[in-house]
Short mmCIF file of C-alpha atoms in Angstrom, two decimals:
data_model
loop_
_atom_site.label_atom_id
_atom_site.label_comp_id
_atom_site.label_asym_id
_atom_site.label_seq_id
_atom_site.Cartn_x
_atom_site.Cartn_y
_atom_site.Cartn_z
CA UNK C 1 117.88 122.27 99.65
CA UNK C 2 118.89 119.74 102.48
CA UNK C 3 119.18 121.92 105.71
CA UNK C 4 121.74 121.16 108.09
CA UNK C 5 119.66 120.06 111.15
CA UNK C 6 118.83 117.16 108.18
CA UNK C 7 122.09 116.41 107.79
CA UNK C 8 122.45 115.93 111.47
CA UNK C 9 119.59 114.27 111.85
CA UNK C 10 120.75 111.32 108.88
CA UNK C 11 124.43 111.23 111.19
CA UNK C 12 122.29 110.84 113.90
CA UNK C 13 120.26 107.93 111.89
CA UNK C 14 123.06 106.41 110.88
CA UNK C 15 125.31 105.76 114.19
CA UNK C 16 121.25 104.64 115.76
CA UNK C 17 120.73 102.19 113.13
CA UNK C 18 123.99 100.62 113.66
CA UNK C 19 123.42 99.89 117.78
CA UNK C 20 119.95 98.79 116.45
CA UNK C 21 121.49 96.44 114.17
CA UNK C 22 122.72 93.58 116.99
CA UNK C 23 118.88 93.11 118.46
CA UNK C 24 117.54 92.19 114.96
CA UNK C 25 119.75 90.02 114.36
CA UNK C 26 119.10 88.22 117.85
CA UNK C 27 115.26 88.26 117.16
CA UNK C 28 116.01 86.55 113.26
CA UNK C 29 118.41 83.67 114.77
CA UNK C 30 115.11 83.58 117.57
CA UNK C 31 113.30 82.70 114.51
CA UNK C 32 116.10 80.00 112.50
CA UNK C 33 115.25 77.01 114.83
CA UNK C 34 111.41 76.96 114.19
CA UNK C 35 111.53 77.54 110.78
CA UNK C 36 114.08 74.68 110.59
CA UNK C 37 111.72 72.31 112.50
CA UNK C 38 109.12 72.81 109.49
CA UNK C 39 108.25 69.73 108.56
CA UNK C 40 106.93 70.12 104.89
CA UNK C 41 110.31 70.49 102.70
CA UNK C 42 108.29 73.42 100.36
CA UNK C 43 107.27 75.79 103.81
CA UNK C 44 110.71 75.13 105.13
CA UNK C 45 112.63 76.28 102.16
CA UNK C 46 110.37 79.25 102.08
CA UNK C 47 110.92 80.34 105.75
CA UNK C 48 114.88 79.40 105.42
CA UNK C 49 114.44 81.94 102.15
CA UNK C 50 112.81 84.40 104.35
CA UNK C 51 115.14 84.66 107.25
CA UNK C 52 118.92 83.94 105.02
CA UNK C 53 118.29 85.31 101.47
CA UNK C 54 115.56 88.14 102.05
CA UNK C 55 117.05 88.36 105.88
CA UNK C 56 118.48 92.02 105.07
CA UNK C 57 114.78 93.38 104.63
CA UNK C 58 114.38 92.82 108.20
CA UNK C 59 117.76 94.48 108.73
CA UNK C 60 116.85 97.23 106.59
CA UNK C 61 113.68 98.37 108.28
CA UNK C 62 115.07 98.03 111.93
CA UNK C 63 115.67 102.26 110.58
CA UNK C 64 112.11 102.52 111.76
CA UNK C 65 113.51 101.66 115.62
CA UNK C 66 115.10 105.43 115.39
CA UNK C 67 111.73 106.91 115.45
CA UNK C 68 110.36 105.24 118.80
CA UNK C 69 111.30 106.83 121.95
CA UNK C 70 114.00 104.66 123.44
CA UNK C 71 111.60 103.08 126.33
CA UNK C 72 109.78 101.48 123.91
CA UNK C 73 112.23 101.01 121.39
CA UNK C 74 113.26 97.33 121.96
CA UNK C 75 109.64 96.40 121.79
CA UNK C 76 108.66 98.19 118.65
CA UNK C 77 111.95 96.79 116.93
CA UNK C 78 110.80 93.02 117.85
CA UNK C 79 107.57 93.76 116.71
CA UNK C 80 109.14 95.33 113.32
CA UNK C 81 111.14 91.94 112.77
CA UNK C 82 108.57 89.11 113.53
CA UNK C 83 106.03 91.15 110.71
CA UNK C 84 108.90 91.27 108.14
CA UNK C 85 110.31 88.19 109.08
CA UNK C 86 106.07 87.11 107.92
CA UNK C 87 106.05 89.02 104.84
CA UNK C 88 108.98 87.93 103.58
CA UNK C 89 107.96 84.56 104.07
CA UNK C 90 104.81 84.81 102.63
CA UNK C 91 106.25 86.31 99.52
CA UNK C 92 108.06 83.19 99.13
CA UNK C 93 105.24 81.54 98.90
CA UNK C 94 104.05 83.41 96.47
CA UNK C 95 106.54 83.05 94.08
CA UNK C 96 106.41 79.05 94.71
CA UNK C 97 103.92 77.62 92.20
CA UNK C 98 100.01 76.87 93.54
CA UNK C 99 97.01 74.91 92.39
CA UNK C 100 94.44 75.99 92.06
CA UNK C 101 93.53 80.03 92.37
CA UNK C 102 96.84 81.29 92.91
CA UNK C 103 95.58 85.10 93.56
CA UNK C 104 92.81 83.59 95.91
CA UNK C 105 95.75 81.11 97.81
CA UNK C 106 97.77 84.43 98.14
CA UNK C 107 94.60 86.64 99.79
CA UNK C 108 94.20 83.95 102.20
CA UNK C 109 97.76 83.72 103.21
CA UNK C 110 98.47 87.24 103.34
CA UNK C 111 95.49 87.97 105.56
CA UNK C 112 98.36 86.59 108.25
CA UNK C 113 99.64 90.34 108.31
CA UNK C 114 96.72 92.27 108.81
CA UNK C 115 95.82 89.40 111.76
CA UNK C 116 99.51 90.11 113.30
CA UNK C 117 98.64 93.92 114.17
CA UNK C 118 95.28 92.58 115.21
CA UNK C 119 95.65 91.78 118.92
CA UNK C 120 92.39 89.42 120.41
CA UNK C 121 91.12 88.99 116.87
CA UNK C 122 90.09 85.49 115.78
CA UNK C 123 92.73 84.11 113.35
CA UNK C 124 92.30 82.60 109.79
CA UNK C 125 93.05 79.29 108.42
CA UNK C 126 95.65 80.76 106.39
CA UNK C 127 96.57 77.80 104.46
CA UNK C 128 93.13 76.76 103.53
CA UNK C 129 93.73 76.99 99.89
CA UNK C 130 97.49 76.41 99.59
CA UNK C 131 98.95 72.92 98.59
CA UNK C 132 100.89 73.06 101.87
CA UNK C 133 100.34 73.29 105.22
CA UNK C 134 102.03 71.66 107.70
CA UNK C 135 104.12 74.17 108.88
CA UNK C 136 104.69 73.12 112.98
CA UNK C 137 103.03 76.51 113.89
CA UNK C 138 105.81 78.87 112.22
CA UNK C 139 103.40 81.55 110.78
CA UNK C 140 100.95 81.37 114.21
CA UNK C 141 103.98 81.91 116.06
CA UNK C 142 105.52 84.90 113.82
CA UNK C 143 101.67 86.29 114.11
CA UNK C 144 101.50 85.79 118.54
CA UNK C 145 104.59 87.74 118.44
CA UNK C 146 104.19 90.51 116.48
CA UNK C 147 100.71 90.82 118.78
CA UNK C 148 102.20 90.40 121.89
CA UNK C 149 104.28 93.62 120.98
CA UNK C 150 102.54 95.88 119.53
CA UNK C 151 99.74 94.96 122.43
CA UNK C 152 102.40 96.45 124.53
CA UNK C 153 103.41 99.66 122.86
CA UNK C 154 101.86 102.49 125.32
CA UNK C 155 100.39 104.23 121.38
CA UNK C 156 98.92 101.16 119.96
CA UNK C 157 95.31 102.73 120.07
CA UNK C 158 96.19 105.85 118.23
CA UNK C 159 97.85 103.96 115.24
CA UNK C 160 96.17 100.79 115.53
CA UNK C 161 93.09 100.99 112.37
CA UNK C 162 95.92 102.81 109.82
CA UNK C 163 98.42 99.91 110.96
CA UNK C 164 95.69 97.28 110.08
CA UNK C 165 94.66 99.25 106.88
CA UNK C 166 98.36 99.11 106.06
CA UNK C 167 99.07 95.97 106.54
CA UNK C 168 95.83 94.90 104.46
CA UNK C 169 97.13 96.40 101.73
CA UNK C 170 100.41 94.77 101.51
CA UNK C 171 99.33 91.65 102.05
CA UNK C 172 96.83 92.40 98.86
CA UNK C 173 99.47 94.42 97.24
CA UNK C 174 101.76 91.69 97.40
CA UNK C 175 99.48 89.06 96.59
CA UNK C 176 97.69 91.01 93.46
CA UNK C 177 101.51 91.41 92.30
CA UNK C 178 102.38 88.13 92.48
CA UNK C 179 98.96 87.13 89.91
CA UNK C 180 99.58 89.62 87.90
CA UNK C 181 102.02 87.85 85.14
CA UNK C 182 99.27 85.22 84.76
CA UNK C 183 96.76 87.85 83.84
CA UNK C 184 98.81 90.94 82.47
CA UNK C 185 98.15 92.86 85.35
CA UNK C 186 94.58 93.57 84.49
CA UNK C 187 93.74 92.07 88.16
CA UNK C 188 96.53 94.56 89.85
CA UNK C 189 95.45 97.30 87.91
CA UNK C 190 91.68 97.52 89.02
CA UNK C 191 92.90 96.39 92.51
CA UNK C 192 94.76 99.62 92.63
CA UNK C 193 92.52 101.60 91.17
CA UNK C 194 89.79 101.22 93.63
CA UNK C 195 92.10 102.06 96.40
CA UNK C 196 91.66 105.13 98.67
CA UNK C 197 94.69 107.35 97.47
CA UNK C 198 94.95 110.70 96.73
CA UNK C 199 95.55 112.22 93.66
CA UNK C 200 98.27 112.88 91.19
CA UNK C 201 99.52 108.99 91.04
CA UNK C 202 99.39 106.19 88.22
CA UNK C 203 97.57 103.41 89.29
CA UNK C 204 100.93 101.59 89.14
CA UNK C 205 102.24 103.74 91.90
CA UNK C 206 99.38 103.63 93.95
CA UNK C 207 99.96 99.53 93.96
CA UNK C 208 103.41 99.79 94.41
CA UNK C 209 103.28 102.06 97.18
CA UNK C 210 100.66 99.79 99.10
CA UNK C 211 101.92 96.73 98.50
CA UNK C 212 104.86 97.47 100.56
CA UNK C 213 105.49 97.06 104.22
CA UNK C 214 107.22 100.38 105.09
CA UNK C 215 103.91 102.10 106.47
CA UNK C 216 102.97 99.59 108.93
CA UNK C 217 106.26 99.66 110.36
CA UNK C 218 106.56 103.92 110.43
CA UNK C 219 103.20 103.13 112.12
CA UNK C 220 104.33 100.76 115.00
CA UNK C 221 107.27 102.76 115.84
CA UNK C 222 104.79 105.56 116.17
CA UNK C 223 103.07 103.45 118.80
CA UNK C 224 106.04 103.52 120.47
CA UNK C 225 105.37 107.13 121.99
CA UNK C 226 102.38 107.12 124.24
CA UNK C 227 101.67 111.10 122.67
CA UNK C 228 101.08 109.68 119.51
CA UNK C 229 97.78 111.36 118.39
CA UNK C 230 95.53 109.73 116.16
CA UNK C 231 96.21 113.00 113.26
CA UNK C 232 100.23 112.38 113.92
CA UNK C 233 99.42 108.79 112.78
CA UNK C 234 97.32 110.15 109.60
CA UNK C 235 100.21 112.27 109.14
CA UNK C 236 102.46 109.39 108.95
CA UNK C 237 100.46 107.19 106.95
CA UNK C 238 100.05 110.04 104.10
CA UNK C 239 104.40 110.04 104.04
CA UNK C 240 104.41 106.61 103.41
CA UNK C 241 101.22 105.35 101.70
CA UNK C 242 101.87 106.23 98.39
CA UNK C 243 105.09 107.94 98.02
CA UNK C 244 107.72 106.64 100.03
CA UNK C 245 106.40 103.08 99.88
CA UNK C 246 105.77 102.99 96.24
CA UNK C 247 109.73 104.82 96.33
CA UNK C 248 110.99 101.62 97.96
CA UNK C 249 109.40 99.13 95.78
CA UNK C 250 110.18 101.14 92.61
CA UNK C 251 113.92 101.54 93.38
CA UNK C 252 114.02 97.61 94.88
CA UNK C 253 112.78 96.90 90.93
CA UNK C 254 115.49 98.42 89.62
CA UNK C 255 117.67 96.51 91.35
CA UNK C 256 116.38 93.55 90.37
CA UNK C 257 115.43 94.61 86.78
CA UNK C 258 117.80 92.22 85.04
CA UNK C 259 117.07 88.91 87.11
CA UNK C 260 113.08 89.92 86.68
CA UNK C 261 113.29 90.59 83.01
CA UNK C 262 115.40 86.70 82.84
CA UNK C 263 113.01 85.29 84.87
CA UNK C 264 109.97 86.64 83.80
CA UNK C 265 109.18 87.98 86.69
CA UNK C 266 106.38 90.90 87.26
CA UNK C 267 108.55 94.45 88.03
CA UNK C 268 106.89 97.75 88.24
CA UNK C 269 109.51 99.82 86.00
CA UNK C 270 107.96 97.57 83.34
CA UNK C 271 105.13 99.95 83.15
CA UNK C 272 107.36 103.22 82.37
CA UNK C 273 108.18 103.67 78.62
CA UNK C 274 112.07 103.99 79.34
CA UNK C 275 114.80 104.78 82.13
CA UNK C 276 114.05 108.36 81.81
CA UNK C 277 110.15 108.05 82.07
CA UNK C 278 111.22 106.19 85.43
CA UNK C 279 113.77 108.61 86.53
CA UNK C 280 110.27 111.35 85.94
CA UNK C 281 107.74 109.03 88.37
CA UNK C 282 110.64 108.47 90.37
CA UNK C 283 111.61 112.01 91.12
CA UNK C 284 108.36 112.57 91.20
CA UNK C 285 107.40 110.39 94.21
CA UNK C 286 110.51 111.67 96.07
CA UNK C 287 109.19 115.33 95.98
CA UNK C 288 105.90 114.15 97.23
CA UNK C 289 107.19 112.19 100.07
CA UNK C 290 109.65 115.05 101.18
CA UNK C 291 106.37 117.41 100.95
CA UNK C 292 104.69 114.96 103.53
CA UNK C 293 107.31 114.15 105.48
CA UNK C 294 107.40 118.08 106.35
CA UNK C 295 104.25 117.49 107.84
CA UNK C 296 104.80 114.43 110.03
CA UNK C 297 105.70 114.30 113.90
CA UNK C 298 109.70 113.70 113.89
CA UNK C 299 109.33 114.59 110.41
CA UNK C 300 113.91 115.07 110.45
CA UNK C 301 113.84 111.04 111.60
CA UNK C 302 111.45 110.52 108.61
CA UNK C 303 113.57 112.93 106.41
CA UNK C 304 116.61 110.67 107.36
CA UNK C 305 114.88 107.44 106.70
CA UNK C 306 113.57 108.57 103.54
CA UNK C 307 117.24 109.53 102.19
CA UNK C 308 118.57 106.55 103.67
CA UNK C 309 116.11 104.54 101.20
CA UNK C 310 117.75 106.49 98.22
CA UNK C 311 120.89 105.62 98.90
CA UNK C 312 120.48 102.49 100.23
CA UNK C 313 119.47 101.35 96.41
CA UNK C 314 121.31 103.45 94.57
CA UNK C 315 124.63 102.17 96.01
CA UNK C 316 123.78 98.66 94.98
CA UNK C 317 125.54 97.30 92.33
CA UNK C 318 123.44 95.09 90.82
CA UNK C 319 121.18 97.83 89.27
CA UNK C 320 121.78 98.03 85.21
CA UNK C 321 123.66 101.22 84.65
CA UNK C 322 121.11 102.05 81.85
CA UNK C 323 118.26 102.40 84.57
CA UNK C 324 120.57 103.20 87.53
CA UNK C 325 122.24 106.57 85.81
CA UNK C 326 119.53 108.82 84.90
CA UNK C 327 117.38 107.63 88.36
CA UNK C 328 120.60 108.33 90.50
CA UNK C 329 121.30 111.87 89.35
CA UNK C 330 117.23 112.84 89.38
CA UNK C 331 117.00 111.76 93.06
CA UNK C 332 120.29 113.25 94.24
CA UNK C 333 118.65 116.52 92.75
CA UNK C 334 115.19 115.82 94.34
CA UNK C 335 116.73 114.61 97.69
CA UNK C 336 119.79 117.15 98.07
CA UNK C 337 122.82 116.48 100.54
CA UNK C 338 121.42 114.19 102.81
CA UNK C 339 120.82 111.50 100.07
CA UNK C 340 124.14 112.27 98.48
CA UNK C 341 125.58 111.58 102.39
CA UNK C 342 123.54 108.56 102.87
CA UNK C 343 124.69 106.85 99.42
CA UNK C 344 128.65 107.80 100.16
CA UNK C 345 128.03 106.22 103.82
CA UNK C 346 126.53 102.80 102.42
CA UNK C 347 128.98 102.84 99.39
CA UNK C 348 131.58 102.72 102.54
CA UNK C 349 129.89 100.18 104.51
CA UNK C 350 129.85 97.67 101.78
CA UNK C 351 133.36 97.94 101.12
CA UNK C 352 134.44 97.18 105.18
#
């Protein structure tokens, strides 16, 4: 049962998000003139993908913003949106075709993340192995900024290992993802499965869940508060690294189920036997994350976030019905009101 200082608290989110809204946008038209001065046509299409197509990732987690303390807000928030505004160009690399070793192309590539919450660490040469690479500085410059930032958050030493574990593992996750329709997912499978993650997760969960961004950014706003203890940040980590990450990227598949399954594209719900086997893991992973969200420092910010997720996907239309039904009515009943308020306030939004 959702209690009422939850409630308040997702209100609260809500009516934050939306003054957040205006200073992401600023920092992704920051980043439109570089990425249009790429001179190779296949780097440039990828960073125009990044910052027009895949733009409302960055949008979506500015949420994170409402858990840094206001002084440090604007900071964390440009932080947040130079790192997405990297993996979401990097993932459009990976789905562009590559010579060579694809999986060993993507590694290198993605080690650009971990490097961008690395401040005074030597930096790769990411594009080493790709067929591409004249890029005018775009991913150096996405990686300087995200430094300069998170250099500058008063916390940074408290979060700063778990934000650079994190980010390693998306930039694996994303990378052992992409290989994984060459290979049937053998590769992604014994990836995940030598991961550090506690127990009572498939392996596919475990990958999903670190192979998306959501930690490292929980983890930055964190940074944000100079009382940020080094347990708070363990705290957070554990709410987001498996459950509510491998929630985000679970729920993001069924969105995109259809255009996946025409495209041949790898999805994780292709691993559960049926829409109610998914609607099972699904629920599953929800009760998990609200266990360790109860846990975590500002744990009715996190509670807000992590219903905002829910219905951020479950209002989309683009999820098949078949998948979207039985998923939708076994998180409402895992997540209580606040999801159920979240969805209805989304559902509005998209129809102003």
């Amino acid at each position: 049962m959702t209690s009422a200082r939850d409630a308040g608290a997702l209100l609260w989110a809500l009516a934050a998000y939306q003054r957040l809204l205006p200073a992401v946008r600023r920092e992704q038209r920051r980043w439109l003139t570089p990425a249009t001065a790429i001179p190779d046509p296949s780097l440039r299409a990828a960073a125009w993908e990044a910052l027009q197509e895949k733009g409302g990732n960055a949008e979506a987690t500015a949420v994170f913003g409402i858990l840094a303390p206001r002084p440090h807000r604007a900071t964390a928030v440009r932080a947040m949106t130079a790192l997405q505004t990297a993996v979401d160009y990097l993932d459009s690399l990976g789905e562009q075709a590559s010579a060579g070793d694809p999986l060993a192309d993507g590694l290198l590539l993605h080690r650009a993340l971990e490097e961008a919450v690395s401040p005074g660490s030597p930096t790769s040469d990411w594009y080493r192995l790709h067929p591409h690479r004249e890029d005018n500085g775009y991913l150096l410059a996405l990686v300087r900024a995200c430094r300069q930032e998170v250099s500058a958050l008063p916390g940074w030493g408290a979060v700063a290992r778990l934000a650079r574990g994190a980010a390693r593992r998306c930039g694996e996750g994303q990378s052992q993802t992409h290989a994984a329709m060459s290979d049937g997912g053998v590769g992604l499978r014994a990836w995940a499965e030598a991961l550090d993650a506690p127990s009572g997760y498939l392996w596919w969960e475990i990958a999903a869940g670190a192979s998306s961004s959501v930690a490292i950014h929980a983890l930055i706003a964190a940074a944000a508060d100079p009382q940020t203890a080094p347990h708070e940040a363990e705290l957070i980590e554990a709410a987001y690294f498996p459950p509510i990450g491998a929630l985000t990227v679970l729920l993001d598949d069924m969105v995109d189920l259809e255009r996946d399954r025409a495209a041949g594209e790898h999805n994780y719900l292709g691993y559960c036997s049926g829409p109610e086997a998914a609607a099972d893991r699904l629920a599953l992973l929800a009760e998990r994350a609200r266990e360790e969200v109860a846990s975590a420092p500002r744990r009715h910010r996190h509670a807000a976030i992590l219903a905002g997720v829910a219905g951020f996907y479950l209002a989309s239309p683009r999820a098949p019905a078949d998948y979207a039904v039985p998923i939708r009515r076994r998180l409402l009943t895992s997540l209580g009101s606040s999801a159920r308020l979240a969805l209805a306030a989304v559902r509005l939004r998209r129809r102003d």
